[in-house]
């Protein structure tokens, strides 16, 4: 569905607005000064903490690995998506594994892990309700936190009937029970559980997973093997840092002081323990992250803890929804991540699709200055276009702009010409067979202001000579 | 002798909304300032900067610094242009320490209009009178880059006859965003519509802001829809009597 189609679909518009609006309200309540007087301090603390970790990532990765090994687990460094799927395929082959349960992980979406596994005849099953729905629908997540945010219960009813062969059920609680019945069997039969990670704790070699459905805890404890797939930027130095990070993540995402489940997983089950996997792996994914580390201007993009608050508040996301962004990361954070991971010129329009209103930076719990990164990306894109001889007309226009703006008489003459042309609100221009694009685009949505007969500077001169 | 302030009316006000500049001058004169208007002034360079064209933006910024170098105060008719000068010029000249000295000196004396009234002139009642029901639109750069939120409301609360009603989403973007409004016209229009729905809920017949660009977007959309709601820059409200 294109941007235009999304804008015109009033049901979808309402669904996006209602869902994101609810998350905004919950967050606003949770961080209110009455409930959380130290919120701004916590943000600064979290920002400084991520900055420190990212700038010393090599050190913390080593410390993390050492501690995972000490607990009987293993860390697997993967430079790209292929290395992750190769590792998983090899392990599956060695252990005779076929059925995988998965809890929600944007990192696995980022590397198309399900598609890669299915391609090799393995069966990955998403167990987060929203992820399960979009897996059945063969879609990508619509939102970082709420993957099926765009779907109504009626659409889910149709989907369940079609894919699961169950009688049509429109009550959400009953739909949940249907999914639960199917997924319980999968949990019991699964050979391997794959989770993501919200945080990786260096000083304790622990993987931290937050969730509200209990499916991630089952995924990481029921099957004999647990694999956590995480981007290497998920590291934090110490277990005590979780106090701030968890408090910000839940509140920013859903307005919860803590999510219903917080699992801190360190290693396989010890001798004498009843629960837990027998094997424990942490896949640390690079896939472009070290490249970003080298860039002091934009490396703050790696501070993101995937709370989704910038999506919920973004007036652009709330209009165009999640599927009009070119990658699984949507919204403002996706707008800065995609060009840096997928290539600057893969979708050169993306960083420009923003009014630079700045609400994303205002609500970001780790204070990523997203508008500043967007402006930096815009500049790099225009430079790249110049290098490859594209966008010559726009470049020329801004050159001319700068030339005229340093010559007030030219600027004034240009203004007078413009006022003449735009007389009658410019409407005649839009009726020309070949109307100038920007004017036509403007007039498609709104009228132009009635032009000033005389500019301010003319009127000021007249006033002075009176 | 009256203290002098230099007006930077912005290219938009100069060319499309001259009454805003005249109103600003009138209010400042009313409270005892003499006005210096430099005919050499043009634009702050934001259109080029926001479009990723940093070299032309730098050229215009340098020209702006030349033009206002010896001004005592520069009072700007827009939160967005003011923020370009006081926040983003530093992004343009980051590695050039000589230019950065000039930028910081300019930052220190550049004020958005409402902030100048409250912080420098320390006046919140300029003796204005206007019998209208108004709602205030927070323009994004003023709100989030300059931290201007209460000031304009304080000034409006002192206007005799004016009733101020808060809209539900005063802080949400109007959808203008400079070239964004033509590059993504339909999206920008949809954003304006959401804002206008919120304006309509207040029952106000007037939208006030400190940025003419937002007002151009909102007014143009409301007029296209035939709504009986007009717009005024804060300076125009304060000049009314």
PDB file of N, CA, C and O in Angstrom, chain A residues 134-174:
ATOM      1  N   UNK A 134       1.386 -11.506  12.004  1.00  0.00           N
ATOM      2  CA  UNK A 134       2.005 -11.056  10.749  1.00  0.00           C
ATOM      3  C   UNK A 134       2.792 -12.170  10.062  1.00  0.00           C
ATOM      4  O   UNK A 134       2.942 -12.164   8.844  1.00  0.00           O
ATOM      5  N   UNK A 135       3.243 -13.159  10.839  1.00  0.00           N
ATOM      6  CA  UNK A 135       3.887 -14.301  10.179  1.00  0.00           C
ATOM      7  C   UNK A 135       2.856 -15.069   9.357  1.00  0.00           C
ATOM      8  O   UNK A 135       3.114 -15.435   8.209  1.00  0.00           O
ATOM      9  N   UNK A 136       1.682 -15.279   9.929  1.00  0.00           N
ATOM     10  CA  UNK A 136       0.614 -15.962   9.181  1.00  0.00           C
ATOM     11  C   UNK A 136       0.226 -15.161   7.939  1.00  0.00           C
ATOM     12  O   UNK A 136      -0.101 -15.711   6.895  1.00  0.00           O
ATOM     13  N   UNK A 137       0.246 -13.831   8.070  1.00  0.00           N
ATOM     14  CA  UNK A 137      -0.160 -12.965   6.955  1.00  0.00           C
ATOM     15  C   UNK A 137       0.977 -12.711   5.963  1.00  0.00           C
ATOM     16  O   UNK A 137       0.784 -11.998   4.977  1.00  0.00           O
ATOM     17  N   UNK A 138       2.155 -13.290   6.229  1.00  0.00           N
ATOM     18  CA  UNK A 138       3.349 -13.064   5.393  1.00  0.00           C
ATOM     19  C   UNK A 138       3.656 -11.588   5.235  1.00  0.00           C
ATOM     20  O   UNK A 138       3.854 -11.078   4.127  1.00  0.00           O
ATOM     21  N   UNK A 139       3.651 -10.890   6.362  1.00  0.00           N
ATOM     22  CA  UNK A 139       3.983  -9.466   6.330  1.00  0.00           C
ATOM     23  C   UNK A 139       5.185  -9.198   7.213  1.00  0.00           C
ATOM     24  O   UNK A 139       5.614 -10.043   7.975  1.00  0.00           O
ATOM     25  N   UNK A 140       5.675  -7.960   7.086  1.00  0.00           N
ATOM     26  CA  UNK A 140       6.746  -7.490   7.959  1.00  0.00           C
ATOM     27  C   UNK A 140       6.105  -6.685   9.090  1.00  0.00           C
ATOM     28  O   UNK A 140       4.997  -6.180   8.935  1.00  0.00           O
ATOM     29  N   UNK A 141       6.801  -6.524  10.220  1.00  0.00           N
ATOM     30  CA  UNK A 141       6.212  -5.760  11.324  1.00  0.00           C
ATOM     31  C   UNK A 141       5.849  -4.329  10.891  1.00  0.00           C
ATOM     32  O   UNK A 141       6.595  -3.700  10.155  1.00  0.00           O
ATOM     33  N   UNK A 142       4.707  -3.864  11.390  1.00  0.00           N
ATOM     34  CA  UNK A 142       4.251  -2.514  11.056  1.00  0.00           C
ATOM     35  C   UNK A 142       4.854  -1.493  12.010  1.00  0.00           C
ATOM     36  O   UNK A 142       4.878  -0.305  11.730  1.00  0.00           O
ATOM     37  N   UNK A 143       5.347  -2.006  13.129  1.00  0.00           N
ATOM     38  CA  UNK A 143       5.806  -1.132  14.211  1.00  0.00           C
ATOM     39  C   UNK A 143       6.843  -1.911  15.004  1.00  0.00           C
ATOM     40  O   UNK A 143       6.726  -3.134  15.151  1.00  0.00           O
ATOM     41  N   UNK A 144       7.840  -1.236  15.551  1.00  0.00           N
ATOM     42  CA  UNK A 144       8.925  -1.903  16.266  1.00  0.00           C
ATOM     43  C   UNK A 144       8.405  -2.666  17.482  1.00  0.00           C
ATOM     44  O   UNK A 144       8.864  -3.762  17.795  1.00  0.00           O
ATOM     45  N   UNK A 145       7.429  -2.085  18.173  1.00  0.00           N
ATOM     46  CA  UNK A 145       6.923  -2.694  19.398  1.00  0.00           C
ATOM     47  C   UNK A 145       5.601  -3.443  19.167  1.00  0.00           C
ATOM     48  O   UNK A 145       5.358  -4.489  19.751  1.00  0.00           O
ATOM     49  N   UNK A 146       4.755  -2.899  18.322  1.00  0.00           N
ATOM     50  CA  UNK A 146       3.439  -3.482  18.064  1.00  0.00           C
ATOM     51  C   UNK A 146       3.347  -3.884  16.597  1.00  0.00           C
ATOM     52  O   UNK A 146       2.857  -3.137  15.765  1.00  0.00           O
ATOM     53  N   UNK A 147       3.830  -5.102  16.279  1.00  0.00           N
ATOM     54  CA  UNK A 147       4.007  -5.467  14.866  1.00  0.00           C
ATOM     55  C   UNK A 147       2.719  -5.538  14.049  1.00  0.00           C
ATOM     56  O   UNK A 147       2.741  -5.309  12.852  1.00  0.00           O
ATOM     57  N   UNK A 148       1.589  -5.857  14.714  1.00  0.00           N
ATOM     58  CA  UNK A 148       0.331  -5.976  13.963  1.00  0.00           C
ATOM     59  C   UNK A 148      -0.606  -4.814  14.279  1.00  0.00           C
ATOM     60  O   UNK A 148      -1.827  -4.942  14.194  1.00  0.00           O
ATOM     61  N   UNK A 149      -0.014  -3.687  14.596  1.00  0.00           N
ATOM     62  CA  UNK A 149      -0.771  -2.485  14.980  1.00  0.00           C
ATOM     63  C   UNK A 149      -1.822  -2.075  13.945  1.00  0.00           C
ATOM     64  O   UNK A 149      -2.862  -1.520  14.287  1.00  0.00           O
ATOM     65  N   UNK A 150      -1.565  -2.386  12.692  1.00  0.00           N
ATOM     66  CA  UNK A 150      -2.435  -1.924  11.615  1.00  0.00           C
ATOM     67  C   UNK A 150      -3.627  -2.841  11.370  1.00  0.00           C
ATOM     68  O   UNK A 150      -4.498  -2.528  10.576  1.00  0.00           O
ATOM     69  N   UNK A 151      -3.628  -4.022  12.003  1.00  0.00           N
ATOM     70  CA  UNK A 151      -4.673  -4.984  11.664  1.00  0.00           C
ATOM     71  C   UNK A 151      -5.831  -4.918  12.656  1.00  0.00           C
ATOM     72  O   UNK A 151      -5.631  -4.828  13.858  1.00  0.00           O
ATOM     73  N   UNK A 152      -7.032  -5.001  12.133  1.00  0.00           N
ATOM     74  CA  UNK A 152      -8.205  -5.001  13.000  1.00  0.00           C
ATOM     75  C   UNK A 152      -8.529  -6.436  13.406  1.00  0.00           C
ATOM     76  O   UNK A 152      -8.063  -7.400  12.783  1.00  0.00           O
ATOM     77  N   UNK A 153      -9.367  -6.585  14.430  1.00  0.00           N
ATOM     78  CA  UNK A 153      -9.727  -7.936  14.873  1.00  0.00           C
ATOM     79  C   UNK A 153     -10.505  -8.680  13.779  1.00  0.00           C
ATOM     80  O   UNK A 153     -10.487  -9.895  13.722  1.00  0.00           O
ATOM     81  N   UNK A 154     -11.159  -7.933  12.902  1.00  0.00           N
ATOM     82  CA  UNK A 154     -11.911  -8.591  11.819  1.00  0.00           C
ATOM     83  C   UNK A 154     -10.952  -9.195  10.804  1.00  0.00           C
ATOM     84  O   UNK A 154     -11.162 -10.298  10.297  1.00  0.00           O
ATOM     85  N   UNK A 155      -9.887  -8.457  10.528  1.00  0.00           N
ATOM     86  CA  UNK A 155      -8.871  -9.004   9.616  1.00  0.00           C
ATOM     87  C   UNK A 155      -8.202 -10.230  10.233  1.00  0.00           C
ATOM     88  O   UNK A 155      -7.909 -11.207   9.540  1.00  0.00           O
ATOM     89  N   UNK A 156      -7.955 -10.167  11.551  1.00  0.00           N
ATOM     90  CA  UNK A 156      -7.336 -11.301  12.236  1.00  0.00           C
ATOM     91  C   UNK A 156      -8.292 -12.507  12.206  1.00  0.00           C
ATOM     92  O   UNK A 156      -7.866 -13.646  12.007  1.00  0.00           O
ATOM     93  N   UNK A 157      -9.588 -12.239  12.360  1.00  0.00           N
ATOM     94  CA  UNK A 157     -10.589 -13.323  12.301  1.00  0.00           C
ATOM     95  C   UNK A 157     -10.508 -14.040  10.951  1.00  0.00           C
ATOM     96  O   UNK A 157     -10.454 -15.273  10.885  1.00  0.00           O
ATOM     97  N   UNK A 158     -10.479 -13.251   9.871  1.00  0.00           N
ATOM     98  CA  UNK A 158     -10.366 -13.844   8.527  1.00  0.00           C
ATOM     99  C   UNK A 158      -9.086 -14.664   8.397  1.00  0.00           C
ATOM    100  O   UNK A 158      -9.089 -15.771   7.848  1.00  0.00           O
ATOM    101  N   UNK A 159      -8.004 -14.083   8.886  1.00  0.00           N
ATOM    102  CA  UNK A 159      -6.691 -14.712   8.752  1.00  0.00           C
ATOM    103  C   UNK A 159      -6.639 -16.056   9.484  1.00  0.00           C
ATOM    104  O   UNK A 159      -6.163 -17.059   8.937  1.00  0.00           O
ATOM    105  N   UNK A 160      -7.132 -16.084  10.713  1.00  0.00           N
ATOM    106  CA  UNK A 160      -7.111 -17.317  11.502  1.00  0.00           C
ATOM    107  C   UNK A 160      -7.959 -18.403  10.825  1.00  0.00           C
ATOM    108  O   UNK A 160      -7.582 -19.570  10.785  1.00  0.00           O
ATOM    109  N   UNK A 161      -9.125 -17.990  10.319  1.00  0.00           N
ATOM    110  CA  UNK A 161      -9.983 -18.969   9.648  1.00  0.00           C
ATOM    111  C   UNK A 161      -9.268 -19.545   8.432  1.00  0.00           C
ATOM    112  O   UNK A 161      -9.251 -20.762   8.210  1.00  0.00           O
ATOM    113  N   UNK A 162      -8.659 -18.655   7.660  1.00  0.00           N
ATOM    114  CA  UNK A 162      -7.996 -19.097   6.433  1.00  0.00           C
ATOM    115  C   UNK A 162      -6.762 -19.962   6.724  1.00  0.00           C
ATOM    116  O   UNK A 162      -6.578 -21.015   6.114  1.00  0.00           O
ATOM    117  N   UNK A 163      -5.934 -19.525   7.666  1.00  0.00           N
ATOM    118  CA  UNK A 163      -4.648 -20.198   7.867  1.00  0.00           C
ATOM    119  C   UNK A 163      -4.716 -21.355   8.868  1.00  0.00           C
ATOM    120  O   UNK A 163      -3.924 -22.282   8.794  1.00  0.00           O
ATOM    121  N   UNK A 164      -5.621 -21.252   9.847  1.00  0.00           N
ATOM    122  CA  UNK A 164      -5.647 -22.268  10.901  1.00  0.00           C
ATOM    123  C   UNK A 164      -6.857 -23.191  10.796  1.00  0.00           C
ATOM    124  O   UNK A 164      -6.972 -24.160  11.541  1.00  0.00           O
ATOM    125  N   UNK A 165      -7.794 -22.829   9.879  1.00  0.00           N
ATOM    126  CA  UNK A 165      -8.974 -23.668   9.701  1.00  0.00           C
ATOM    127  C   UNK A 165      -9.915 -23.674  10.896  1.00  0.00           C
ATOM    128  O   UNK A 165     -10.639 -24.643  11.119  1.00  0.00           O
ATOM    129  N   UNK A 166      -9.898 -22.594  11.671  1.00  0.00           N
ATOM    130  CA  UNK A 166     -10.801 -22.527  12.838  1.00  0.00           C
ATOM    131  C   UNK A 166     -12.065 -21.756  12.469  1.00  0.00           C
ATOM    132  O   UNK A 166     -12.044 -20.952  11.533  1.00  0.00           O
ATOM    133  N   UNK A 167     -13.180 -21.965  13.204  1.00  0.00           N
ATOM    134  CA  UNK A 167     -14.378 -21.156  12.951  1.00  0.00           C
ATOM    135  C   UNK A 167     -14.071 -19.675  13.193  1.00  0.00           C
ATOM    136  O   UNK A 167     -13.260 -19.342  14.055  1.00  0.00           O
ATOM    137  N   UNK A 168     -14.756 -18.830  12.437  1.00  0.00           N
ATOM    138  CA  UNK A 168     -14.498 -17.395  12.518  1.00  0.00           C
ATOM    139  C   UNK A 168     -14.761 -16.859  13.934  1.00  0.00           C
ATOM    140  O   UNK A 168     -15.795 -17.123  14.522  1.00  0.00           O
ATOM    141  N   UNK A 169     -13.801 -16.109  14.452  1.00  0.00           N
ATOM    142  CA  UNK A 169     -13.899 -15.605  15.828  1.00  0.00           C
ATOM    143  C   UNK A 169     -13.448 -14.146  15.851  1.00  0.00           C
ATOM    144  O   UNK A 169     -12.322 -13.851  15.497  1.00  0.00           O
ATOM    145  N   UNK A 170     -14.371 -13.249  16.259  1.00  0.00           N
ATOM    146  CA  UNK A 170     -14.040 -11.820  16.212  1.00  0.00           C
ATOM    147  C   UNK A 170     -13.698 -11.219  17.572  1.00  0.00           C
ATOM    148  O   UNK A 170     -13.313 -10.069  17.665  1.00  0.00           O
ATOM    149  N   UNK A 171     -13.861 -12.018  18.628  1.00  0.00           N
ATOM    150  CA  UNK A 171     -13.559 -11.486  19.962  1.00  0.00           C
ATOM    151  C   UNK A 171     -12.060 -11.650  20.237  1.00  0.00           C
ATOM    152  O   UNK A 171     -11.512 -12.750  20.109  1.00  0.00           O
ATOM    153  N   UNK A 172     -11.418 -10.551  20.601  1.00  0.00           N
ATOM    154  CA  UNK A 172      -9.958 -10.552  20.718  1.00  0.00           C
ATOM    155  C   UNK A 172      -9.477 -11.592  21.738  1.00  0.00           C
ATOM    156  O   UNK A 172      -8.532 -12.339  21.477  1.00  0.00           O
ATOM    157  N   UNK A 173     -10.149 -11.659  22.881  1.00  0.00           N
ATOM    158  CA  UNK A 173      -9.737 -12.626  23.910  1.00  0.00           C
ATOM    159  C   UNK A 173      -9.804 -14.055  23.369  1.00  0.00           C
ATOM    160  O   UNK A 173      -8.931 -14.883  23.653  1.00  0.00           O
ATOM    161  N   UNK A 174     -10.834 -14.332  22.592  1.00  0.00           N
ATOM    162  CA  UNK A 174     -10.981 -15.680  22.024  1.00  0.00           C
ATOM    163  C   UNK A 174      -9.915 -15.937  20.959  1.00  0.00           C
ATOM    164  O   UNK A 174      -9.391 -17.051  20.830  1.00  0.00           O
TER     165      UNK A 174
END
